[in-house]
Coordinates of C-alpha atoms in Angstrom, one line a residue:
Chain A
M314 CA -16.5 2.0 -14.9
D315 CA -14.2 -0.5 -13.1
L316 CA -15.1 0.7 -9.6
D317 CA -18.8 0.1 -10.2
E318 CA -18.0 -3.3 -11.5
L319 CA -16.1 -4.0 -8.3
Y320 CA -18.6 -2.5 -5.8
Q321 CA -21.9 -3.7 -7.3
D322 CA -25.0 -3.0 -5.2
V323 CA -25.3 -6.7 -4.3
V324 CA -21.7 -6.6 -3.0
L325 CA -22.5 -3.6 -0.8
D326 CA -25.7 -5.2 0.4
H327 CA -23.9 -8.4 1.5
S328 CA -21.1 -6.5 3.2
R329 CA -23.6 -4.3 5.1
R330 CA -25.9 -7.1 6.0
P331 CA -23.8 -10.2 5.9
R332 CA -25.8 -13.5 5.8
N333 CA -25.0 -16.4 8.1
Y334 CA -23.0 -14.1 10.3
G335 CA -22.5 -15.2 13.8
D336 CA -20.9 -17.8 16.1
M337 CA -21.7 -21.5 16.0
P338 CA -20.2 -23.2 19.1
E339 CA -21.5 -26.6 18.1
A340 CA -19.7 -26.5 14.7
D341 CA -17.2 -29.3 13.8
A342 CA -14.6 -26.9 12.3
H343 CA -13.7 -23.4 13.3
V344 CA -11.1 -22.1 10.8
H345 CA -9.5 -18.8 11.2
G346 CA -8.1 -17.0 8.2
D347 CA -6.4 -13.6 8.0
N348 CA -4.6 -11.4 5.6
P349 CA -1.5 -10.4 7.6
S350 CA -0.9 -7.4 5.3
C351 CA -4.2 -5.7 5.9
G352 CA -5.9 -6.9 9.0
D353 CA -8.9 -8.7 7.4
E354 CA -9.8 -11.7 9.6
I355 CA -12.6 -14.1 9.6
T356 CA -13.5 -17.4 11.3
L357 CA -15.6 -19.9 9.4
H358 CA -17.7 -22.3 11.4
V359 CA -18.8 -25.4 9.6
K360 CA -21.0 -28.3 10.7
F361 CA -20.7 -31.5 8.7
E362 CA -23.4 -34.1 7.9
A363 CA -22.8 -37.8 8.8
N364 CA -21.9 -38.5 5.2
R365 CA -19.3 -35.6 5.3
D366 CA -21.5 -33.3 3.2
I367 CA -21.7 -29.6 4.4
G368 CA -24.2 -28.8 7.0
D369 CA -24.8 -25.4 8.5
V370 CA -22.1 -22.7 7.9
R371 CA -21.6 -19.4 9.6
F372 CA -18.8 -16.9 9.9
T373 CA -17.6 -14.2 12.3
G374 CA -14.9 -11.6 11.9
N375 CA -14.1 -8.3 10.4
G376 CA -12.9 -7.4 6.9
C377 CA -13.3 -5.0 4.0
S378 CA -16.5 -5.0 1.9
L379 CA -15.1 -7.5 -0.6
C380 CA -14.1 -10.0 2.1
M381 CA -17.4 -9.7 4.0
A382 CA -19.5 -10.0 0.8
S383 CA -17.5 -12.9 -0.5
A384 CA -17.9 -14.7 2.9
S385 CA -21.6 -13.9 3.0
M386 CA -22.4 -15.2 -0.5
M387 CA -20.1 -18.2 -0.1
T388 CA -21.9 -19.4 3.1
Q389 CA -25.3 -19.0 1.3
K390 CA -24.0 -21.0 -1.6
V391 CA -22.3 -23.9 0.2
K392 CA -24.4 -24.6 3.3
H393 CA -26.3 -27.9 3.2
Q394 CA -24.6 -28.8 -0.1
P395 CA -23.0 -32.1 -1.2
R396 CA -19.2 -32.1 -0.9
A397 CA -18.7 -32.5 -4.7
Q398 CA -20.9 -29.4 -5.4
V399 CA -18.8 -27.4 -2.9
T400 CA -15.5 -28.5 -4.4
M401 CA -16.8 -27.5 -7.9
L402 CA -17.8 -24.1 -6.6
W403 CA -14.5 -23.7 -5.0
D404 CA -12.6 -24.4 -8.2
E405 CA -14.9 -22.3 -10.3
F406 CA -14.6 -19.3 -7.9
H407 CA -10.8 -19.5 -8.0
R408 CA -10.8 -19.9 -11.8
M409 CA -13.1 -16.8 -12.0
L410 CA -10.6 -14.6 -10.1
T411 CA -7.2 -16.0 -10.9
A412 CA -7.2 -17.9 -14.3
N413 CA -5.6 -16.2 -17.2
P414 CA -7.0 -15.2 -19.6
E415 CA -10.4 -14.4 -18.0
P416 CA -12.5 -17.6 -18.4
Q417 CA -15.5 -17.2 -20.6
D418 CA -17.1 -20.5 -19.7
L419 CA -17.8 -20.2 -16.0
D420 CA -20.3 -22.7 -14.5
E421 CA -23.6 -20.9 -14.1
R422 CA -24.0 -22.6 -10.8
L423 CA -21.7 -19.9 -9.4
G424 CA -24.8 -17.8 -9.6
E425 CA -24.7 -14.5 -7.6
L426 CA -21.0 -15.1 -6.8
Q427 CA -20.2 -14.0 -10.4
V428 CA -20.7 -10.4 -9.3
L429 CA -17.2 -10.7 -7.7
I430 CA -15.6 -11.1 -11.1
G431 CA -14.8 -7.3 -11.0
V432 CA -12.1 -8.1 -8.4
R433 CA -10.0 -9.5 -11.2
K434 CA -9.1 -5.9 -12.2
F435 CA -7.8 -5.1 -8.7
P436 CA -5.0 -7.6 -8.2
M437 CA -4.2 -6.2 -4.7
R438 CA -7.8 -7.1 -3.6
V439 CA -8.0 -10.6 -4.9
K440 CA -6.8 -12.0 -1.6
C441 CA -9.7 -10.1 0.2
A442 CA -12.3 -12.0 -1.8
T443 CA -10.5 -15.4 -1.6
L444 CA -9.8 -15.3 2.2
P445 CA -13.2 -16.9 3.2
W446 CA -12.6 -19.6 0.5
Q447 CA -9.2 -20.4 1.9
A448 CA -10.8 -21.0 5.2
L449 CA -13.4 -23.2 3.6
K450 CA -10.8 -25.3 1.9
Q451 CA -9.0 -25.8 5.2
A452 CA -12.4 -26.8 6.8
L453 CA -13.0 -29.3 4.0
E454 CA -9.5 -30.8 4.4
T455 CA -10.0 -31.2 8.2
T456 CA -13.4 -32.9 8.0
P457 CA -13.6 -35.4 10.8
Chain B
M1311 CA 10.5 31.8 3.7
T1312 CA 10.7 28.5 1.9
D1313 CA 8.9 28.3 -1.4
W1314 CA 7.4 24.9 -0.8
T1315 CA 5.7 24.7 -4.2
A1316 CA 9.0 25.3 -5.9
L1317 CA 10.5 22.3 -4.1
R1318 CA 7.9 20.1 -5.8
K1319 CA 9.8 20.6 -9.1
D1320 CA 12.7 18.6 -7.5
F1321 CA 10.4 15.6 -7.5
P1322 CA 9.6 14.6 -11.1
I1323 CA 7.5 11.7 -9.8
L1324 CA 4.9 14.0 -8.3
D1325 CA 4.1 15.4 -11.7
Q1326 CA 1.9 12.7 -13.1
E1327 CA -1.6 11.4 -13.4
V1328 CA -2.8 8.2 -11.8
H1329 CA -6.1 6.7 -13.1
G1330 CA -6.5 9.9 -15.1
Q1331 CA -6.3 12.2 -12.1
R1332 CA -3.5 14.3 -10.6
L1333 CA -1.4 12.2 -8.3
I1334 CA -1.6 13.2 -4.6
Y1335 CA 1.0 11.3 -2.7
F1336 CA 0.0 10.9 1.0
D1337 CA 1.9 7.7 1.8
N1338 CA 5.1 9.4 3.0
A1339 CA 5.2 7.4 6.3
A1340 CA 5.7 4.3 4.2
T1341 CA 8.4 5.9 2.0
S1342 CA 9.1 9.4 0.8
Q1343 CA 9.7 10.4 -2.8
K1344 CA 13.3 11.2 -3.9
P1345 CA 14.5 14.5 -5.3
R1346 CA 16.4 14.6 -8.6
A1347 CA 19.7 15.4 -6.8
V1348 CA 19.5 12.0 -5.0
L1349 CA 18.7 10.2 -8.2
D1350 CA 21.6 12.0 -10.0
A1351 CA 24.0 10.9 -7.2
L1352 CA 23.1 7.3 -7.6
Q1353 CA 23.6 7.5 -11.3
H1354 CA 26.8 9.5 -11.1
Y1355 CA 28.3 6.9 -8.7
Y1356 CA 27.5 4.0 -11.1
L1357 CA 28.5 6.0 -14.2
R1358 CA 31.8 7.3 -12.9
D1359 CA 33.0 5.9 -9.5
N1360 CA 31.8 2.3 -9.0
A1361 CA 34.4 0.1 -7.4
N1362 CA 34.6 -1.9 -4.2
V1363 CA 35.4 0.0 -1.0
H1364 CA 38.4 -0.4 1.4
R1365 CA 41.6 -2.2 0.6
G1366 CA 41.6 -1.1 -3.1
I1367 CA 44.6 0.8 -4.4
H1368 CA 43.3 2.0 -7.7
E1369 CA 41.6 5.4 -8.4
L1370 CA 38.0 4.2 -8.6
S1371 CA 38.3 2.2 -5.4
L1372 CA 39.7 5.3 -3.7
R1373 CA 36.7 7.4 -5.0
A1374 CA 34.2 4.8 -3.8
T1375 CA 35.8 4.5 -0.4
E1376 CA 36.0 8.3 0.0
G1377 CA 32.4 8.6 -1.0
Y1378 CA 31.3 5.8 1.4
E1379 CA 33.3 7.1 4.4
G1380 CA 32.4 10.7 3.6
A1381 CA 28.8 9.7 3.8
R1382 CA 29.5 8.2 7.2
A1383 CA 31.0 11.5 8.4
R1384 CA 28.0 13.4 7.0
A1385 CA 25.6 11.0 8.8
A1386 CA 27.4 11.6 12.1
K1387 CA 27.0 15.3 11.6
F1388 CA 23.4 14.9 10.6
I1389 CA 22.4 13.4 13.9
N1390 CA 25.2 15.0 15.9
A1391 CA 27.1 11.8 16.9
R1392 CA 30.4 12.4 18.6
K1393 CA 32.4 10.4 16.1
S1394 CA 32.0 8.8 12.6
C1395 CA 32.8 5.4 14.1
E1396 CA 29.5 5.5 15.9
I1397 CA 27.6 5.3 12.6
I1398 CA 27.0 1.8 11.3
F1399 CA 25.5 1.5 7.9
T1400 CA 22.6 -1.0 7.7
R1401 CA 19.8 -1.9 5.3
G1402 CA 17.4 0.2 7.3
T1403 CA 15.8 0.7 10.7
T1404 CA 14.7 -2.9 11.0
E1405 CA 18.2 -4.2 10.5
G1406 CA 19.7 -1.7 13.0
I1407 CA 17.3 -2.8 15.7
N1408 CA 18.0 -6.5 14.9
L1409 CA 21.7 -5.8 15.2
V1410 CA 21.2 -4.4 18.7
A1411 CA 18.8 -7.1 19.7
N1412 CA 21.2 -9.8 18.6
S1413 CA 24.6 -8.4 19.5
W1414 CA 23.9 -6.2 22.6
G1415 CA 20.9 -8.3 23.6
G1416 CA 22.9 -11.5 23.4
A1417 CA 25.7 -10.1 25.5
N1418 CA 23.6 -8.3 28.1
L1419 CA 20.1 -9.8 28.5
K1420 CA 19.5 -12.7 30.9
E1421 CA 16.5 -14.4 32.5
G1422 CA 14.5 -12.1 34.7
D1423 CA 15.5 -9.0 32.8
I1424 CA 12.9 -6.7 31.4
I1425 CA 12.8 -5.1 27.9
L1426 CA 10.5 -2.1 28.1
L1427 CA 8.7 -1.1 24.9
T1428 CA 5.6 1.0 24.2
E1429 CA 2.1 0.1 22.8
M1430 CA 2.7 2.2 19.8
E1431 CA 5.8 0.4 18.5
H1432 CA 6.1 -0.8 14.9
H1433 CA 6.5 -4.5 14.5
S1434 CA 10.2 -3.9 13.7
N1435 CA 10.6 -2.6 17.3
I1436 CA 8.7 -5.5 18.8
V1437 CA 9.5 -8.7 17.0
P1438 CA 13.4 -8.5 17.3
W1439 CA 12.9 -8.1 21.1
Q1440 CA 10.5 -11.0 21.2
L1441 CA 13.2 -13.1 19.6
A1442 CA 15.8 -11.8 22.0
A1443 CA 13.5 -12.6 24.9
Q1444 CA 13.1 -16.1 23.6
R1445 CA 16.8 -16.6 23.4
T1446 CA 17.7 -15.0 26.7
G1447 CA 14.7 -15.6 29.0
A1448 CA 14.1 -11.8 29.3
K1449 CA 10.5 -10.6 29.4
L1450 CA 8.7 -7.8 27.6
R1451 CA 6.8 -5.0 29.2
Y1452 CA 4.8 -2.2 27.5
V1453 CA 4.2 1.5 28.3
P1454 CA 0.5 2.0 27.6
I1455 CA -1.0 4.7 25.5
T1456 CA -3.9 7.0 26.6
G1457 CA -6.4 5.7 24.0
D1458 CA -7.4 7.3 20.7
G1459 CA -5.5 10.4 21.8
G1460 CA -2.4 8.4 21.3
L1461 CA 0.0 9.8 23.9
L1462 CA 2.2 7.6 26.1
D1463 CA 0.7 7.3 29.5
L1464 CA 3.8 8.7 31.3
A1465 CA 2.1 8.5 34.7
Q1466 CA 2.7 4.8 34.4
L1467 CA 6.4 5.2 33.7
D1468 CA 7.6 5.2 37.3
R1469 CA 5.8 1.9 37.9
L1470 CA 7.2 0.3 34.7
L1471 CA 10.7 1.7 34.6
T1472 CA 12.1 -0.5 37.4
P1473 CA 15.7 -1.7 38.1
E1474 CA 14.9 -5.0 36.3
V1475 CA 14.5 -3.1 33.1
K1476 CA 17.7 -3.5 31.0
L1477 CA 16.6 -1.8 27.8
F1478 CA 14.0 0.8 26.9
A1479 CA 13.2 0.9 23.2
F1480 CA 10.7 3.4 21.8
T1481 CA 9.7 5.3 18.7
Q1482 CA 10.4 9.0 18.5
L1483 CA 7.4 9.5 16.2
S1484 CA 4.5 7.0 15.8
N1485 CA 3.9 5.9 12.2
T1486 CA 0.2 5.5 12.9
L1487 CA -0.8 8.1 15.5
G1488 CA 1.6 10.9 14.5
T1489 CA 2.6 11.3 18.2
I1490 CA 5.9 12.8 18.9
N1491 CA 7.3 11.2 22.0
P1492 CA 9.5 13.2 24.5
A1493 CA 12.6 11.2 23.6
R1494 CA 14.9 13.4 25.7
E1495 CA 12.8 13.1 28.8
L1496 CA 12.4 9.3 28.4
C1497 CA 16.1 8.8 27.9
A1498 CA 16.9 10.9 30.9
R1499 CA 14.6 8.9 33.1
A1500 CA 16.0 5.6 31.8
R1501 CA 19.6 6.8 32.2
A1502 CA 18.9 7.7 35.9
L1503 CA 18.3 4.0 36.5
G1504 CA 21.2 2.8 34.3
V1505 CA 18.8 1.5 31.6
T1506 CA 20.1 1.3 28.1
T1507 CA 18.0 3.2 25.5
L1508 CA 17.2 2.7 21.8
V1509 CA 15.3 5.2 19.8
D1510 CA 13.4 4.2 16.6
A1511 CA 13.9 7.3 14.5
A1512 CA 12.5 5.8 11.3
Q1513 CA 9.6 8.3 11.1
S1514 CA 11.3 11.2 12.8
I1515 CA 14.6 11.4 11.0
G1516 CA 13.4 13.2 7.8
H1517 CA 10.7 15.2 9.6
L1518 CA 12.3 16.7 12.8
P1519 CA 15.7 17.8 13.9
V1520 CA 17.2 14.7 15.5
D1521 CA 20.2 15.2 17.7
A1522 CA 21.5 11.9 19.3
Q1523 CA 23.6 13.7 22.0
D1524 CA 20.8 16.0 22.9
I1525 CA 18.3 13.1 23.1
G1526 CA 20.9 11.3 25.2
C1527 CA 20.1 7.8 23.8
D1528 CA 22.5 4.9 23.6
F1529 CA 21.3 3.6 20.2
L1530 CA 19.3 5.2 17.5
A1531 CA 18.2 3.6 14.2
F1532 CA 16.8 5.1 11.0
S1533 CA 16.2 4.4 7.3
G1534 CA 17.2 6.5 4.3
H1535 CA 14.1 5.9 2.2
K1536 CA 11.7 7.9 4.5
M1537 CA 14.0 10.9 4.3
C1538 CA 14.4 11.4 0.5
G1539 CA 17.1 8.7 0.2
P1540 CA 17.1 5.4 -1.5
T1541 CA 15.6 2.2 -0.1
G1542 CA 18.0 -0.4 1.3
I1543 CA 20.2 1.9 3.3
G1544 CA 20.0 3.0 6.9
V1545 CA 22.0 3.9 9.9
L1546 CA 22.5 2.5 13.4
Y1547 CA 24.0 5.0 15.8
G1548 CA 25.5 3.6 18.9
R1549 CA 27.6 5.2 21.7
E1550 CA 31.2 4.2 21.1
E1551 CA 31.7 2.5 24.5
L1552 CA 28.7 0.3 23.9
L1553 CA 29.6 -0.6 20.3
E1554 CA 33.2 -1.4 21.4
A1555 CA 32.0 -3.8 24.0
M1556 CA 29.5 -5.6 21.7
P1557 CA 30.4 -8.8 19.8
P1558 CA 30.1 -8.8 16.0
W1559 CA 26.7 -9.8 14.6
Q1560 CA 27.6 -11.1 11.1
G1561 CA 30.9 -12.5 10.1
G1562 CA 32.7 -12.0 6.7
G1563 CA 35.0 -9.7 4.8
D1564 CA 35.7 -6.2 6.1
M1565 CA 34.7 -6.9 9.7
I1566 CA 38.0 -8.7 10.6
S1567 CA 41.5 -7.5 11.1
S1568 CA 43.0 -11.0 10.7
V1569 CA 41.7 -14.4 10.1
D1570 CA 43.2 -17.7 11.0
F1571 CA 41.8 -21.2 10.4
F1572 CA 40.3 -21.4 13.9
E1573 CA 40.0 -17.8 15.1
S1574 CA 39.9 -14.3 14.0
R1575 CA 40.4 -10.8 15.3
W1576 CA 37.7 -8.2 14.8
N1577 CA 38.2 -5.0 12.9
T1578 CA 37.8 -1.7 14.6
L1579 CA 34.6 0.3 14.7
P1580 CA 32.5 0.8 12.6
H1581 CA 33.8 -2.0 10.3
K1582 CA 33.3 -4.6 13.0
F1583 CA 29.5 -4.4 12.2
E1584 CA 29.7 -4.1 8.4
A1585 CA 30.5 -7.6 7.1
G1586 CA 30.7 -8.1 3.3
T1587 CA 30.6 -5.6 0.5
P1588 CA 28.1 -2.9 1.7
D1589 CA 25.6 -0.9 -0.3
I1590 CA 28.0 1.8 -1.5
S1591 CA 25.7 3.9 -3.7
G1592 CA 23.1 4.0 -0.9
P1593 CA 25.2 6.0 1.6
I1594 CA 26.5 8.3 -1.1
A1595 CA 23.0 9.1 -2.3
L1596 CA 21.8 9.3 1.4
Q1597 CA 24.4 12.0 2.0
V1598 CA 22.9 14.1 -0.8
A1599 CA 19.5 13.6 0.8
M1600 CA 20.9 14.9 4.1
D1601 CA 22.3 17.9 2.4
Y1602 CA 19.0 18.5 0.6
L1603 CA 17.0 18.3 3.9
D1604 CA 19.4 20.6 5.7
Q1605 CA 19.3 23.1 2.9
I1606 CA 15.5 23.4 3.5
G1607 CA 16.0 23.2 7.2
R1608 CA 14.6 20.4 9.4
E1609 CA 12.9 23.0 11.7
S1610 CA 11.1 24.4 8.7
I1611 CA 10.1 20.9 7.6
A1612 CA 8.8 20.1 11.0
A1613 CA 6.8 23.3 11.1
H1614 CA 5.4 22.7 7.6
D1615 CA 4.4 19.1 8.6
H1616 CA 2.8 20.3 11.8
E1617 CA 0.8 23.0 10.1
L1618 CA -0.4 20.7 7.3
A1619 CA -1.3 18.0 9.9
Q1620 CA -3.3 20.5 12.0
Y1621 CA -5.1 21.7 8.9
A1622 CA -5.9 18.1 7.9
M1623 CA -7.2 17.3 11.4
D1624 CA -9.4 20.4 11.3
R1625 CA -10.8 19.4 7.9
L1626 CA -11.2 15.7 8.7
V1627 CA -13.4 16.3 11.7
E1628 CA -15.8 18.1 9.4
I1629 CA -16.7 14.6 8.1
P1630 CA -19.6 13.3 10.2
H1631 CA -18.7 10.4 12.6
L1632 CA -15.1 10.1 11.3
R1633 CA -13.0 8.6 14.0
L1634 CA -9.6 10.2 14.3
F1635 CA -6.5 8.9 16.0
G1636 CA -3.6 10.6 17.6
P1637 CA -3.0 13.8 19.5
R1638 CA -5.0 16.8 18.6
S1639 CA -2.0 19.2 18.9
G1640 CA 1.8 19.1 18.9
R1641 CA 1.8 16.3 16.3
A1642 CA 3.6 15.3 13.2
G1643 CA 2.3 14.8 9.7
V1644 CA 0.7 11.4 10.1
T1645 CA -3.1 11.2 10.4
S1646 CA -5.0 7.9 10.9
F1647 CA -8.8 7.7 10.7
V1648 CA -11.7 5.4 10.2
L1649 CA -14.7 6.4 8.1
P1650 CA -17.9 5.0 9.6
E1651 CA -19.2 2.0 7.7
V1652 CA -16.4 1.9 5.2
H1653 CA -13.4 -0.4 5.6
A1654 CA -10.0 1.2 5.2
H1655 CA -9.2 -1.1 2.2
D1656 CA -12.2 0.1 0.4
V1657 CA -11.3 3.7 1.2
V1658 CA -7.9 3.2 -0.2
T1659 CA -9.1 1.5 -3.4
L1660 CA -11.6 4.3 -4.1
A1661 CA -9.1 7.0 -3.3
D1662 CA -6.5 5.4 -5.6
H1663 CA -9.0 5.7 -8.4
R1664 CA -9.1 9.4 -7.8
G1665 CA -5.3 9.7 -7.9
L1666 CA -4.9 9.8 -4.1
A1667 CA -2.3 7.5 -2.6
L1668 CA -3.3 6.6 1.0
R1669 CA -2.5 3.5 3.0
G1670 CA -5.0 1.2 4.7
G1671 CA -4.4 -1.6 7.1
H1672 CA -2.7 -2.1 10.4
H1673 CA 0.5 -0.2 9.4
C1674 CA 2.7 -2.9 11.0
N1675 CA 1.0 -1.9 14.4
Q1676 CA -1.1 -5.0 15.1
P1677 CA -0.8 -4.8 18.9
L1678 CA -1.7 -1.0 18.7
M1679 CA -4.7 -1.8 16.5
R1680 CA -6.0 -4.3 19.1
R1681 CA -5.4 -1.8 21.8
L1682 CA -7.5 0.8 19.9
K1683 CA -10.0 -2.0 19.1
V1684 CA -9.9 -1.4 15.3
A1685 CA -9.1 -3.9 12.6
S1686 CA -7.4 -1.2 10.4
T1687 CA -7.3 2.5 9.7
A1688 CA -6.8 4.6 6.7
R1689 CA -3.7 6.8 6.9
A1690 CA -2.6 10.0 5.2
S1691 CA 1.0 11.0 5.8
F1692 CA 2.5 14.2 4.6
Y1693 CA 5.8 15.7 3.6
F1694 CA 7.1 19.1 2.8
Y1695 CA 6.0 18.8 -0.9
N1696 CA 2.4 18.3 0.1
T1697 CA -0.1 21.2 0.1
K1698 CA -3.3 22.4 1.7
A1699 CA -4.9 22.2 -1.7
E1700 CA -4.1 18.5 -1.7
V1701 CA -5.6 18.1 1.7
D1702 CA -8.8 19.9 0.5
R1703 CA -9.0 17.5 -2.4
M1704 CA -8.6 14.5 0.0
I1705 CA -11.6 15.8 2.0
E1706 CA -13.7 16.0 -1.2
I1707 CA -12.6 12.5 -2.1
L1708 CA -13.4 11.1 1.3
R1709 CA -16.9 12.7 1.2
E1710 CA -17.4 11.1 -2.3
I1711 CA -16.3 7.7 -0.9
Q1712 CA -18.7 8.0 2.0
Q1713 CA -21.6 8.8 -0.4
Y1714 CA -20.6 6.0 -2.7
F1715 CA -20.8 3.5 0.1
S1716 CA -24.0 4.8 1.6
R1717 CA -26.0 4.2 -1.6
G1718 CA -28.9 1.9 -1.2
S1719 CA -28.5 1.6 2.5

């Protein structure tokens, strides 16, 4: 059933016990993102390596289960990763949720993030899952 | 005694399944459904009478004008205005408030003045005043609420309602808390100090008897679509003396009496505030909605709302740890709540899949949400066509949702 595809156990687990949750005052970028229509809001804290690759990543804020799970899984996936790898993940994640028709050739490096593909069937909720990624994009663009 | 179940037959939209389940429509504070009579009026206008209003000589223009101006007279009667010319047709509550903020605000507000609002205002009764404050140098001040109980803290009013206050704008019925504010008392206290008042009647108009003269306000704004009328039409009521003294807001056809290359003379009320071809079918259908509601009786609707809301509150508190907002008694048919450990958006998505239409989010009340220290709430809002059986089903669904989200934890 669609709802069970949306709210998979791993999604609920990440939303209840978000990984990499917490403040990081020493971060290079603190990007705030919100969905004005619903009240989801998160702040992504990113530290960059000297070569501009991604260092530590944490997030704070409050959102629905999809937003929190997406942020939690995203931070796990992108921290301490080369910039090119993060850009690839960003593009693939967006293709997974927004490309039409549904892509059949997603890069397997998306890994656990693929559990969020169920969000496709809930157009009103796509922005919940993409909110942390919008913040990530902004952080990448403002790399010192 | 009103046969409420029989009234459901007037709303064909209610008779359908959503995601394979009987529709339960509990999003009436966002917009109400429309009875067949209102839909028929819209269609009849376009099939038989459509023409532009005013100035026309031909038969159809006459019919359109009579329909449009007849609706104005009906609206005046509906809220007990003294005269038809005190009724300005707008696109809705938001436009009515913006009209006052621009026209009256521009002419009357200056640096050092205070605009008094309340913490439970909808964005549409905050942002126009922020813009007016930026233009004029006036400042905003808020009457606080008592907390989750959601009443205005009237003990603070003496301290806040001072001679610097030029305008007091407040909602008659909170769209999130279900609070019914004592509009008459608030206007009396403002009037004693010479403070102009604006009542946001968006939520109250279709749910309570609303009598502008009895309330004693200077302005009152409402929308048609929350009271069984179409979207895109609303009313701004203003006392004649104030409207007369105010400058026009928008310029164009219909709002002038004569135009020269460099200056124009304004038309009389209410046309001074209705530039351009208005929504004509809207007022005509809104008039039918007013007739429809008065046939049921607004006192009866208020009593039905109240009873259903009390029933819903009694049942909601059966759910362990559910946090409920708004007064426990004397309330209207709007209930906001937070299920522990489940975000409002997830509640609404799951409810939708069981045919239950709720709303989740900040309900255009972001400052109020911050005040209550919640990111969002789920909201169930009722109308006369809703039933206790539907409330019972909602409780079942909320329990299912709670179980669904507690799995594996």
